[in-house]
Short mmCIF file of C-alpha atoms in Angstrom, two decimals:
data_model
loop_
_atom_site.label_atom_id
_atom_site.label_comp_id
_atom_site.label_asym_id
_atom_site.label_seq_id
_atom_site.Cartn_x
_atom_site.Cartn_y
_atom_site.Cartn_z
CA UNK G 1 2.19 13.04 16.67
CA UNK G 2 -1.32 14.34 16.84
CA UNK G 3 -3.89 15.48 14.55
CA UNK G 4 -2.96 19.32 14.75
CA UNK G 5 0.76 18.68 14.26
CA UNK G 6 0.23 16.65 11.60
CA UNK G 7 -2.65 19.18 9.45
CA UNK G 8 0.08 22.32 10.41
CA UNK G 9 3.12 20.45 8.50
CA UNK G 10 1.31 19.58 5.42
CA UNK G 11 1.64 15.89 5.78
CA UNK G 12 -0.58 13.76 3.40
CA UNK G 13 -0.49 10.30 5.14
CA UNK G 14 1.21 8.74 8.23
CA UNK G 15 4.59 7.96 6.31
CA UNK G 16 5.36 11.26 5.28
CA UNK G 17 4.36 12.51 9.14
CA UNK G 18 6.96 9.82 10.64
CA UNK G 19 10.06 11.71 8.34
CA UNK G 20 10.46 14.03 11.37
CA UNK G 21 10.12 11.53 14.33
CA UNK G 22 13.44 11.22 15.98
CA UNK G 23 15.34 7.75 15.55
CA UNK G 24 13.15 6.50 13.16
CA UNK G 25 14.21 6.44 9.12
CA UNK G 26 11.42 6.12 6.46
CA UNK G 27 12.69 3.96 3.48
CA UNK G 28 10.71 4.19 -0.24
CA UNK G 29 8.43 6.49 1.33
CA UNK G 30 6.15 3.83 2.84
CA UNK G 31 8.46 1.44 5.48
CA UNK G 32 10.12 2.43 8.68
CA UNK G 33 12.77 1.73 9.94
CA UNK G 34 12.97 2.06 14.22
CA UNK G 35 16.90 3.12 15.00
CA UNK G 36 18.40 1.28 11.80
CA UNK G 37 16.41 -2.36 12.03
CA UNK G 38 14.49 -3.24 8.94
CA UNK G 39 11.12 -3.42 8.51
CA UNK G 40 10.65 -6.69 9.55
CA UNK G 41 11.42 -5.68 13.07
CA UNK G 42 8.63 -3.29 13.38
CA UNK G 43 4.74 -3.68 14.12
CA UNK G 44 1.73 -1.84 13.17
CA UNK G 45 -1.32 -1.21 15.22
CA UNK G 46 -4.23 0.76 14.40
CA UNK G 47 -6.86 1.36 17.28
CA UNK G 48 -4.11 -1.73 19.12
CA UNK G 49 -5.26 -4.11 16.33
CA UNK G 50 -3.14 -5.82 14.19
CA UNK G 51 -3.30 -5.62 10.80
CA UNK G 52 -2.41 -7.64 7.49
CA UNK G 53 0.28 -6.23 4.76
CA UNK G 54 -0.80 -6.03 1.25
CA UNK G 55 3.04 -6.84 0.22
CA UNK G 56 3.95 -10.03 -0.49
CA UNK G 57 7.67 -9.93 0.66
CA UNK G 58 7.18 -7.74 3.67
CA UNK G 59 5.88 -8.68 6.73
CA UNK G 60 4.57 -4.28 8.03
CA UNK G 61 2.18 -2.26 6.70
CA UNK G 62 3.24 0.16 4.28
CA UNK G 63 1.94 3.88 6.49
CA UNK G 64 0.95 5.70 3.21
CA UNK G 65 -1.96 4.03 2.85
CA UNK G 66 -3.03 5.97 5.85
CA UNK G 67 -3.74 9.88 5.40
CA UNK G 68 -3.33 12.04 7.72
CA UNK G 69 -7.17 13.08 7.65
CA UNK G 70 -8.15 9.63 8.79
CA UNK G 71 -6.16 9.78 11.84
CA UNK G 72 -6.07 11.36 15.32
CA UNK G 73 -2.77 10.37 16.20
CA UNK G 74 0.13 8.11 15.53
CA UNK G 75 2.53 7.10 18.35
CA UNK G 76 5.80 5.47 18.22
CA UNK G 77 6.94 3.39 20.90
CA UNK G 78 10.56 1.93 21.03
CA UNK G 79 10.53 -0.10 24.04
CA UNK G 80 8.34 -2.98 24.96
CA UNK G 81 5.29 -3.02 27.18
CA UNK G 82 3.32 -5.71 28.25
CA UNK G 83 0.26 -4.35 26.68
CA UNK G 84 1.96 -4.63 23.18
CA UNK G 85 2.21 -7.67 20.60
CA UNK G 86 4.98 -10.21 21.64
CA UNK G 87 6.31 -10.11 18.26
CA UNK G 88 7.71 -6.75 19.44
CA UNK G 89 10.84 -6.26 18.12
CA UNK G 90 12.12 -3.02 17.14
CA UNK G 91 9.09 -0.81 17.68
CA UNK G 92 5.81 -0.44 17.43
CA UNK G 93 3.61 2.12 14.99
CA UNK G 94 0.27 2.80 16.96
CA UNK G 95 -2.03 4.44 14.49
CA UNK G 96 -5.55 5.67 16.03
CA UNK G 97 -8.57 6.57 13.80
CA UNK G 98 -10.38 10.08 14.31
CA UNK G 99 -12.94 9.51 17.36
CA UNK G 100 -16.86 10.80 17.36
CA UNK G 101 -16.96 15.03 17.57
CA UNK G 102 -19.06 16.13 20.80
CA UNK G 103 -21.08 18.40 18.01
CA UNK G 104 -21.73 18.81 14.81
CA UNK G 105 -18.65 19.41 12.37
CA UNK G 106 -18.30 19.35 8.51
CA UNK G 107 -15.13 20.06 6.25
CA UNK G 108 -14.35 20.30 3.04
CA UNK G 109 -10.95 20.61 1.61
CA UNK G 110 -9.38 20.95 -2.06
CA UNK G 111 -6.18 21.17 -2.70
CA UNK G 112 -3.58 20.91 -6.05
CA UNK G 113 0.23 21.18 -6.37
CA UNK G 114 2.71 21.22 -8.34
CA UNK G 115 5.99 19.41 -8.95
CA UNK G 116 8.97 20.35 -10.51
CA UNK G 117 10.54 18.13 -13.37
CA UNK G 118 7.39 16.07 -13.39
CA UNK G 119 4.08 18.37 -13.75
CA UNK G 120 3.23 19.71 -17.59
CA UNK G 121 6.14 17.40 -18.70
CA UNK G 122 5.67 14.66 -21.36
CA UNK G 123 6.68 10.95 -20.81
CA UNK G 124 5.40 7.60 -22.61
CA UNK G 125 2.43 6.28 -21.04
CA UNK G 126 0.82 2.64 -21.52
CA UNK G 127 -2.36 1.71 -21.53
CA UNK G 128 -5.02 3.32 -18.99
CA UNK G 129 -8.42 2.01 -17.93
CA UNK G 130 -11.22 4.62 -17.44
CA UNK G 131 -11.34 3.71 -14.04
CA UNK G 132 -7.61 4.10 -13.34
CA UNK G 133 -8.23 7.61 -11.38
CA UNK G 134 -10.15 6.32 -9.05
CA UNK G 135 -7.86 3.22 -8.22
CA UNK G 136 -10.46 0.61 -10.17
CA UNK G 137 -8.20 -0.42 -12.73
CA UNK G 138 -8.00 -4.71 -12.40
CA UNK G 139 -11.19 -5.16 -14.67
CA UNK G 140 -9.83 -3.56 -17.78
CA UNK G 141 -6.57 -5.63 -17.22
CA UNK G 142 -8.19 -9.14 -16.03
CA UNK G 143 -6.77 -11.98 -17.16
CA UNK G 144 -9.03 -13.30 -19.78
CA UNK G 145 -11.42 -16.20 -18.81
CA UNK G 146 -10.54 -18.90 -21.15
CA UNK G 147 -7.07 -18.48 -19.66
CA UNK G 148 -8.16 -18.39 -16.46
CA UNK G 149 -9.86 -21.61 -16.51
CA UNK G 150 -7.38 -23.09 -18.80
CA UNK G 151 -4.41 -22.57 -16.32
CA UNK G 152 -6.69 -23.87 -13.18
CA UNK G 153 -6.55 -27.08 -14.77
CA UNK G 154 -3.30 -28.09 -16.08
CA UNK G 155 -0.25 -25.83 -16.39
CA UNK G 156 0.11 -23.83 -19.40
CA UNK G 157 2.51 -26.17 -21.19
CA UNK G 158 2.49 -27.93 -24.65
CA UNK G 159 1.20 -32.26 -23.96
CA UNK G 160 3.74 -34.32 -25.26
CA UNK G 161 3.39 -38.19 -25.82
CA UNK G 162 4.67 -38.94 -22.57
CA UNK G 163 2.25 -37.43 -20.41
CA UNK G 164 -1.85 -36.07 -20.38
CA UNK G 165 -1.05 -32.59 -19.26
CA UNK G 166 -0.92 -29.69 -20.81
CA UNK G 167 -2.56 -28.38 -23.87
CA UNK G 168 -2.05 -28.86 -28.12
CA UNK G 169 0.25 -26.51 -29.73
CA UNK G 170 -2.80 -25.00 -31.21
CA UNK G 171 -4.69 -24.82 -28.12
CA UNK G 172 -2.03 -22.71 -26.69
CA UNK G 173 -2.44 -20.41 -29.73
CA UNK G 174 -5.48 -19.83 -29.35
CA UNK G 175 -5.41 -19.13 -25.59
CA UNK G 176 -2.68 -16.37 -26.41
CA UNK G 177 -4.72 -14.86 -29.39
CA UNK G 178 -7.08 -14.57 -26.38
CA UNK G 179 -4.70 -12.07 -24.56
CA UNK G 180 -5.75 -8.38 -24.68
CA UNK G 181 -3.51 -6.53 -27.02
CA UNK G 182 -2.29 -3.77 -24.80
CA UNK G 183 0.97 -3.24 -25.79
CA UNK G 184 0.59 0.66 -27.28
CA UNK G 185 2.57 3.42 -25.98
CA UNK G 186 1.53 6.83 -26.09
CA UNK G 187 2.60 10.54 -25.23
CA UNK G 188 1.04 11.60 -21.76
CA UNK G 189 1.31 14.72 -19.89
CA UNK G 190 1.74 14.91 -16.27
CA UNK G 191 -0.94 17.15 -15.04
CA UNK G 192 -1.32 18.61 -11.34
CA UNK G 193 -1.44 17.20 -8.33
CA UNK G 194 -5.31 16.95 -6.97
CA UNK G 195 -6.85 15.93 -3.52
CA UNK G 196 -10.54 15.86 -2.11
CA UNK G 197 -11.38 15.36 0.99
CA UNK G 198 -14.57 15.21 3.19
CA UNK G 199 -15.57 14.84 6.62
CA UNK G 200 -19.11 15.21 8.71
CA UNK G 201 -19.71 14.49 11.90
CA UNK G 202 -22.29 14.57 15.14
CA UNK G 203 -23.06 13.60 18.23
CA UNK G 204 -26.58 13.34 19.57
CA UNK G 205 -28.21 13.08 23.32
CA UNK G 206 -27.24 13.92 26.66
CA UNK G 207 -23.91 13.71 28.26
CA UNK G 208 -25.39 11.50 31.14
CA UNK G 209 -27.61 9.39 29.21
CA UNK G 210 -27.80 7.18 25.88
CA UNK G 211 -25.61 9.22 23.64
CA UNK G 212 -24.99 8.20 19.68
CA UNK G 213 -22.47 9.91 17.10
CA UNK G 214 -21.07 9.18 13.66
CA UNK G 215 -17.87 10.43 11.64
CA UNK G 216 -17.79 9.89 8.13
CA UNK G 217 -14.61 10.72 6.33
CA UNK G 218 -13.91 10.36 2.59
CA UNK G 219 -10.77 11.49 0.80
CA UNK G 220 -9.21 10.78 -3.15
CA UNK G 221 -5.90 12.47 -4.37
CA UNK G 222 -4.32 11.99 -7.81
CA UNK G 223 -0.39 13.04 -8.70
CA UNK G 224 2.40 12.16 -10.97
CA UNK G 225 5.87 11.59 -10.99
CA UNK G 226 8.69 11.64 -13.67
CA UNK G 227 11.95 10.04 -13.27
CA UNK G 228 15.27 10.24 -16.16
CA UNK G 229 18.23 9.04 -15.18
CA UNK G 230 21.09 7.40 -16.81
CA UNK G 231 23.22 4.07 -15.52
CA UNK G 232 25.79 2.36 -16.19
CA UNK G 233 27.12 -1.10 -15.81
CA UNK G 234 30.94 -1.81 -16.30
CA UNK G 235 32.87 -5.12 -15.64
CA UNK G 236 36.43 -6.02 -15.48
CA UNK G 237 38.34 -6.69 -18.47
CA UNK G 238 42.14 -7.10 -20.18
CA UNK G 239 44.76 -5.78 -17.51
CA UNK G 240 41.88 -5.34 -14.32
CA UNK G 241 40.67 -2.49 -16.31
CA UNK G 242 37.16 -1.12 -15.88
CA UNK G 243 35.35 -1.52 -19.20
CA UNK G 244 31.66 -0.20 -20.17
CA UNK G 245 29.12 -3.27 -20.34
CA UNK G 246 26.21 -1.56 -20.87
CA UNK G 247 25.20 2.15 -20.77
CA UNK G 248 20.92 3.05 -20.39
CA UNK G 249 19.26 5.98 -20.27
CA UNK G 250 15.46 5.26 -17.84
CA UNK G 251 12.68 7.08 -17.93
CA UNK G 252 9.37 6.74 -15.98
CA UNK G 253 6.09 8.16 -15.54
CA UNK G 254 4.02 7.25 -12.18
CA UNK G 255 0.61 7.81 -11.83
CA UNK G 256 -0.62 7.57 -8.54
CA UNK G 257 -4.30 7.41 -6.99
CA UNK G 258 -5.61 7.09 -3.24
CA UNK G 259 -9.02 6.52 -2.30
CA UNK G 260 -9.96 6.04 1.32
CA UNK G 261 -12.82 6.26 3.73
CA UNK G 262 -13.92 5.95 7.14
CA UNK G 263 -16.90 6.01 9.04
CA UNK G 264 -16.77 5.56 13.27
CA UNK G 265 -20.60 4.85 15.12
CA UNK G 266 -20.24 5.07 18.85
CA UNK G 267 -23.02 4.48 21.12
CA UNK G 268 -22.68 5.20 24.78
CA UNK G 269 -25.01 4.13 28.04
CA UNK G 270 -24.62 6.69 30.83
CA UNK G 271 -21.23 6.64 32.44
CA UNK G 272 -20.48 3.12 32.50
CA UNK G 273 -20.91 1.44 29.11
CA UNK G 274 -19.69 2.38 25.56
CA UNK G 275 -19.36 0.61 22.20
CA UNK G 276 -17.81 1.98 19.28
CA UNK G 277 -17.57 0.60 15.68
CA UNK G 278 -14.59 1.54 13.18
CA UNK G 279 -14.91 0.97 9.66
CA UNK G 280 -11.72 2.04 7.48
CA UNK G 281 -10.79 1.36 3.80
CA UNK G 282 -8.03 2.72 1.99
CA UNK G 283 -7.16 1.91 -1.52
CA UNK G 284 -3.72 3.25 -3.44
CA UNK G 285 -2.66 2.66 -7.00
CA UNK G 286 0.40 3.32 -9.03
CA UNK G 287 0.31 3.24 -13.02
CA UNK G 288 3.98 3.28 -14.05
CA UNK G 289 5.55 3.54 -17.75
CA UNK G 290 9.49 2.44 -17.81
CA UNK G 291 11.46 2.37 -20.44
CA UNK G 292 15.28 2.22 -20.52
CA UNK G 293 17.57 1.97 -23.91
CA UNK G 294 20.90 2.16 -24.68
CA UNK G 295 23.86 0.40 -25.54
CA UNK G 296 24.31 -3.85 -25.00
CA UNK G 297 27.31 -4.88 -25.20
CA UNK G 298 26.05 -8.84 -25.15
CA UNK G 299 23.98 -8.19 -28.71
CA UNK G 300 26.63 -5.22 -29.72
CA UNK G 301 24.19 -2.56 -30.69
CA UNK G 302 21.37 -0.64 -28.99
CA UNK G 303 17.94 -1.88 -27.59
CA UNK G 304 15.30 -1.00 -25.48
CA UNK G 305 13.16 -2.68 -23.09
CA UNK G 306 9.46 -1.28 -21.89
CA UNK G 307 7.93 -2.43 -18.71
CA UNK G 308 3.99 -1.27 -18.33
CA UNK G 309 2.98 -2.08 -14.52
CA UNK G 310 -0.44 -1.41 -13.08
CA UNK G 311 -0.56 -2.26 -9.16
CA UNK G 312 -3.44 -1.82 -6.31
CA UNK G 313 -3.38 -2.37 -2.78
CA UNK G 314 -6.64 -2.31 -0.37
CA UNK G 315 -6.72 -2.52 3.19
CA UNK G 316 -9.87 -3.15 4.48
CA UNK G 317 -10.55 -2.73 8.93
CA UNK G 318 -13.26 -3.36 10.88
CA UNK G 319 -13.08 -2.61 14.69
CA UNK G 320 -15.31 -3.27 17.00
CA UNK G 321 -14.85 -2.05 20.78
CA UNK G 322 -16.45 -1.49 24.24
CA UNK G 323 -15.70 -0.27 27.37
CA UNK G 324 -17.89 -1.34 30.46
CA UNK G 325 -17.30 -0.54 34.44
CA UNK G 326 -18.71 -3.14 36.09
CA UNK G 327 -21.79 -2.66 38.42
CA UNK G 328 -20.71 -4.01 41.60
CA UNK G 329 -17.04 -2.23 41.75
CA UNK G 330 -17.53 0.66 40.10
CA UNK G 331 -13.86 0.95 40.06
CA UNK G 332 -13.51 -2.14 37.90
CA UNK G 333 -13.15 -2.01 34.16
CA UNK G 334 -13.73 -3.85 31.38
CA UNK G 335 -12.15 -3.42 28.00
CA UNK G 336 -12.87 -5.38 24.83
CA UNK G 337 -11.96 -5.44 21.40
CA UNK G 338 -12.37 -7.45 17.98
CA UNK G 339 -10.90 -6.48 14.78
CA UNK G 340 -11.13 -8.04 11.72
CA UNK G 341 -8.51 -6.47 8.51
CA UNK G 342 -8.15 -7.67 4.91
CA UNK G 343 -5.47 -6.78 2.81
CA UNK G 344 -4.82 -7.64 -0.75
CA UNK G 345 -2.38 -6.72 -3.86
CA UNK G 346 -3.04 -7.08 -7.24
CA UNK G 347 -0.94 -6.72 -10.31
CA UNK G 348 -2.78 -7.86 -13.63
CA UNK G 349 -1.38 -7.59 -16.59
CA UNK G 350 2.25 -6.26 -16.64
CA UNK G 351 4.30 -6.32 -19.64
CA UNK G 352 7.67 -6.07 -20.52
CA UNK G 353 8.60 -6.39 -24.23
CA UNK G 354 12.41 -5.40 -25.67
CA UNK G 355 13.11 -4.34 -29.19
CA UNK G 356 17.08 -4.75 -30.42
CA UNK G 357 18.47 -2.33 -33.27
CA UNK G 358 19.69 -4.06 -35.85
CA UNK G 359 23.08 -3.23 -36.70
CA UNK G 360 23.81 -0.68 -39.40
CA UNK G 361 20.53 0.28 -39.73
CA UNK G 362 17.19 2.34 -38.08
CA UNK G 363 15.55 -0.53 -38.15
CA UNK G 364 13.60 -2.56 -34.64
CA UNK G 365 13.04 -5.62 -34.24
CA UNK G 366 11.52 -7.32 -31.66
CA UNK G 367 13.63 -9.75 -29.44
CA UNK G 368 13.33 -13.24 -29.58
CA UNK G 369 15.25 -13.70 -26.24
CA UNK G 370 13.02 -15.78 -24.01
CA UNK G 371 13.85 -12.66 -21.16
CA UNK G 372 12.59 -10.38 -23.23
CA UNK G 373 8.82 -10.55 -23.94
CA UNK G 374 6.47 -11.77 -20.76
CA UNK G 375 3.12 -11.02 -19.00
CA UNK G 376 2.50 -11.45 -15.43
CA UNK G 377 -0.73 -11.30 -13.42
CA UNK G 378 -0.04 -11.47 -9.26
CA UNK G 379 -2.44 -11.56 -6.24
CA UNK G 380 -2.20 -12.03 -3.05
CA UNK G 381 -5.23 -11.27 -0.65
CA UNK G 382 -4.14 -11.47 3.45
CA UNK G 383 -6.97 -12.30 6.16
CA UNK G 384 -6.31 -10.86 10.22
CA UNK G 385 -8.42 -11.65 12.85
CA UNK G 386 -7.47 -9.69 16.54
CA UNK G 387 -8.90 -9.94 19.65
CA UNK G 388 -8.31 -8.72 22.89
CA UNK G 389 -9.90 -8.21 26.78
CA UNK G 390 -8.05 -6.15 29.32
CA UNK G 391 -9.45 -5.94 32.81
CA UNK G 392 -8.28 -2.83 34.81
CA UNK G 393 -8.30 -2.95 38.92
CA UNK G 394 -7.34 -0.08 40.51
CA UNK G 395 -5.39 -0.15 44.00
CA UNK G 396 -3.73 1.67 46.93
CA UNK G 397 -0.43 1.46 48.35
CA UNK G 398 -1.13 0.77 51.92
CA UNK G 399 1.90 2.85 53.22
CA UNK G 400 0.89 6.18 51.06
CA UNK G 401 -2.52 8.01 50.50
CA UNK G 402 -1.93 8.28 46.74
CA UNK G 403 -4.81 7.23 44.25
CA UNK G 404 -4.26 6.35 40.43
CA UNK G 405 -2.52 2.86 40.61
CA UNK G 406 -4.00 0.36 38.92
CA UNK G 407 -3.05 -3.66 37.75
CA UNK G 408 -3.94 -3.96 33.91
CA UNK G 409 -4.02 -7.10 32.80
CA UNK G 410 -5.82 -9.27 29.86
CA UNK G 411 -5.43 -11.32 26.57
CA UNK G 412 -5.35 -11.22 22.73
#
């Protein structure tokens, strides 16, 4: 798929772009899935790097953290080559960053859209940090310091007389009065869909000489999603018959954010030497409200359980390449390549709480079910380091005339 294909469909990052590719199945809108193997079985490249996932229980890179702006191409290859990973199993995603414009180029794009069942429409919202749009939204959500330090030390458990851990039942109090009190639920509105995206770029001196360029892209896109839906959960009772366990009705609001940017510097030194730097960073968040109630039929009367989840992803890429044909065969090349990626998660701060109606009456109370009240805080941070040489020799069958063979060989 190239760049041109990708801007004429209307496809927003690499994952949405892959939908159409045959033999390939896209799964939660992020993972693919190369002729029914999971996710595990496929690799991602970008510019024939490797690079790091930002989830913790899956081994590839979820694509939509890669717009389609960013890219000049994405290529899917089913069947293994020697000049692919080894870990090759089901097939490989080769993404490949925009390259340096012969002349100068600048674009500017807005864009907004709307979604049915979701846009204008009201849902329950937790709380939001004012840097939420822009996909900032750990340090309004950090776990406090005392805790921090506190839980570095010694689990957080109540000391007993039989050991030296832990803490006092009123230092444990205290460290959970230190807890921000975000547990509010409001009204939101799900407004339109909103993009921005920039890109300038140049190249400077003559095409048989020292030549530099630069692209700089930077993009940011905002949109919502709504979700009700109703489930239910039977078991099997007197006589094999199907009775009604429990019987919810969800609903969710998702607000998602994506910030990225890229800049590429090349450099090149007449015809035979060229060096090209990569920098890429992509961020995505998702802000998501869920609450489900309805009937239990463990407590025998209603309750309802609210989940507020804040979650950010960053992948960070640094690529460094060169291409050199050596002096004394000019036939000879030369192909390098170091690449260094960082990817990292972090969920601070989501609660779930559950409230049970007490019987015969309006009132809620909150549930003293050790299930139903927690806080979690999760990070995971992923460091890749890839490096590679290929030498190329070209060659000629000595019973034809024909030119364009070559051995390829090299290492990573």
């Amino acid at each position: 798929l190239g760049a041109e294909q990708m801007s004429r469909s209307g496809d927003s990052d690499a994952a949405s772009a892959l939908q159409r590719v045959t033999g390939l199945t896209v799964v939660g809108g992020k993972y693919v899935y190369v002729r029914g193997l999971g996710e595990r079985y496929s690799a991602s490249l970008l510019n024939g790097s490797t690079l790091p996932s930002p989830e913790p229980e899956r081994r590839v890179v979820p694509l939509d953290l890669f717009p389609t702006s960013l890219l000049e191409s994405v290529t899917i290859q089913k069947t293994f080559s020697p000049d692919r990973p080894a870990e090759f199993g089901g097939g490989v995603v080769a993404l490949q960053t925009r390259s340096v414009p012969e002349e100068f180029m600048a674009r500017l794009s807005v864009s907004s859209g709307y979604t049915h069942g979701a846009t204008f429409q009201q849902g329950a919202i937790g709380h939001r940090g004012p840097l939420d749009w822009l996909t900032f939204g750990r340090g309004s959500r950090n776990l406090p310091a005392s805790v921090q330090s506190a839980s570095d030390g010694s689990p957080l458990e109540e000391t007993d007389m039989f050991s030296s851990r832990g803490y006092t039942a009123e230092e444990l109090e205290a460290l959970g009065e230190d807890m921000s009190n975000h547990w509010g639920i409001e009204q939101g509105t799900a407004m339109p869909d909103m993009g921005l995206a920039a890109t300038i770029g140049n190249g400077i001196g003559e095409d048989d000489g020292l030549r530099f360029g630069y692209l700089a892209s930077l993009l940011w896109n905002n949109g919502w999603d709504r979700d009700v839906f109703q489930r239910q959960y039977f078991l099997v009772g007197a006589e094999d018959q199907l009775e009604l366990a429990h019987s919810y009705t969800f609903e969710s609001l998702v607000q998602e954010s994506r910030l990225g940017g890229a800049l590429a510097l090349s450099a090149e030194f007449g015809e035979n030497h060229s060096v090209q730097s990569t920098t890429l960073l992509n961020r995505s968040s998702d802000l998501t409200t869920r609450i489900y109630s309805g009937m239990n039929r463990d407590v025998g009367s209603d309750i309802r359980v609210t989940r507020i989840r804040w979650v950010e992803r960053q992948l960070f890429f640094q690529h460094l390449t060169g291409s050199h044909t050596l002096p004394q065969a000019s036939d000879i090349i030369v192909d390098w390549r170091y690449a260094y990626s960082n990817a990292s998660r972090h969920e601070p701060d989501r609660r779930e709480f559950r409230v049970d109606l007490e019987p015969d009456t309006d009132d809620w109370y909150l549930s003293d079910r050790p299930e139903g009240n927690s806080i979690f805080y999760s990070d995971l941070d992923d460091d890749n380091h890839d490096t590679g040489v290929d030498l190329t020799v070209p060659f000629r069958l000595p019973w034809t005339t024909a030119e364009g063979s070559f051995f390829k060989f090299g290492s990573s």
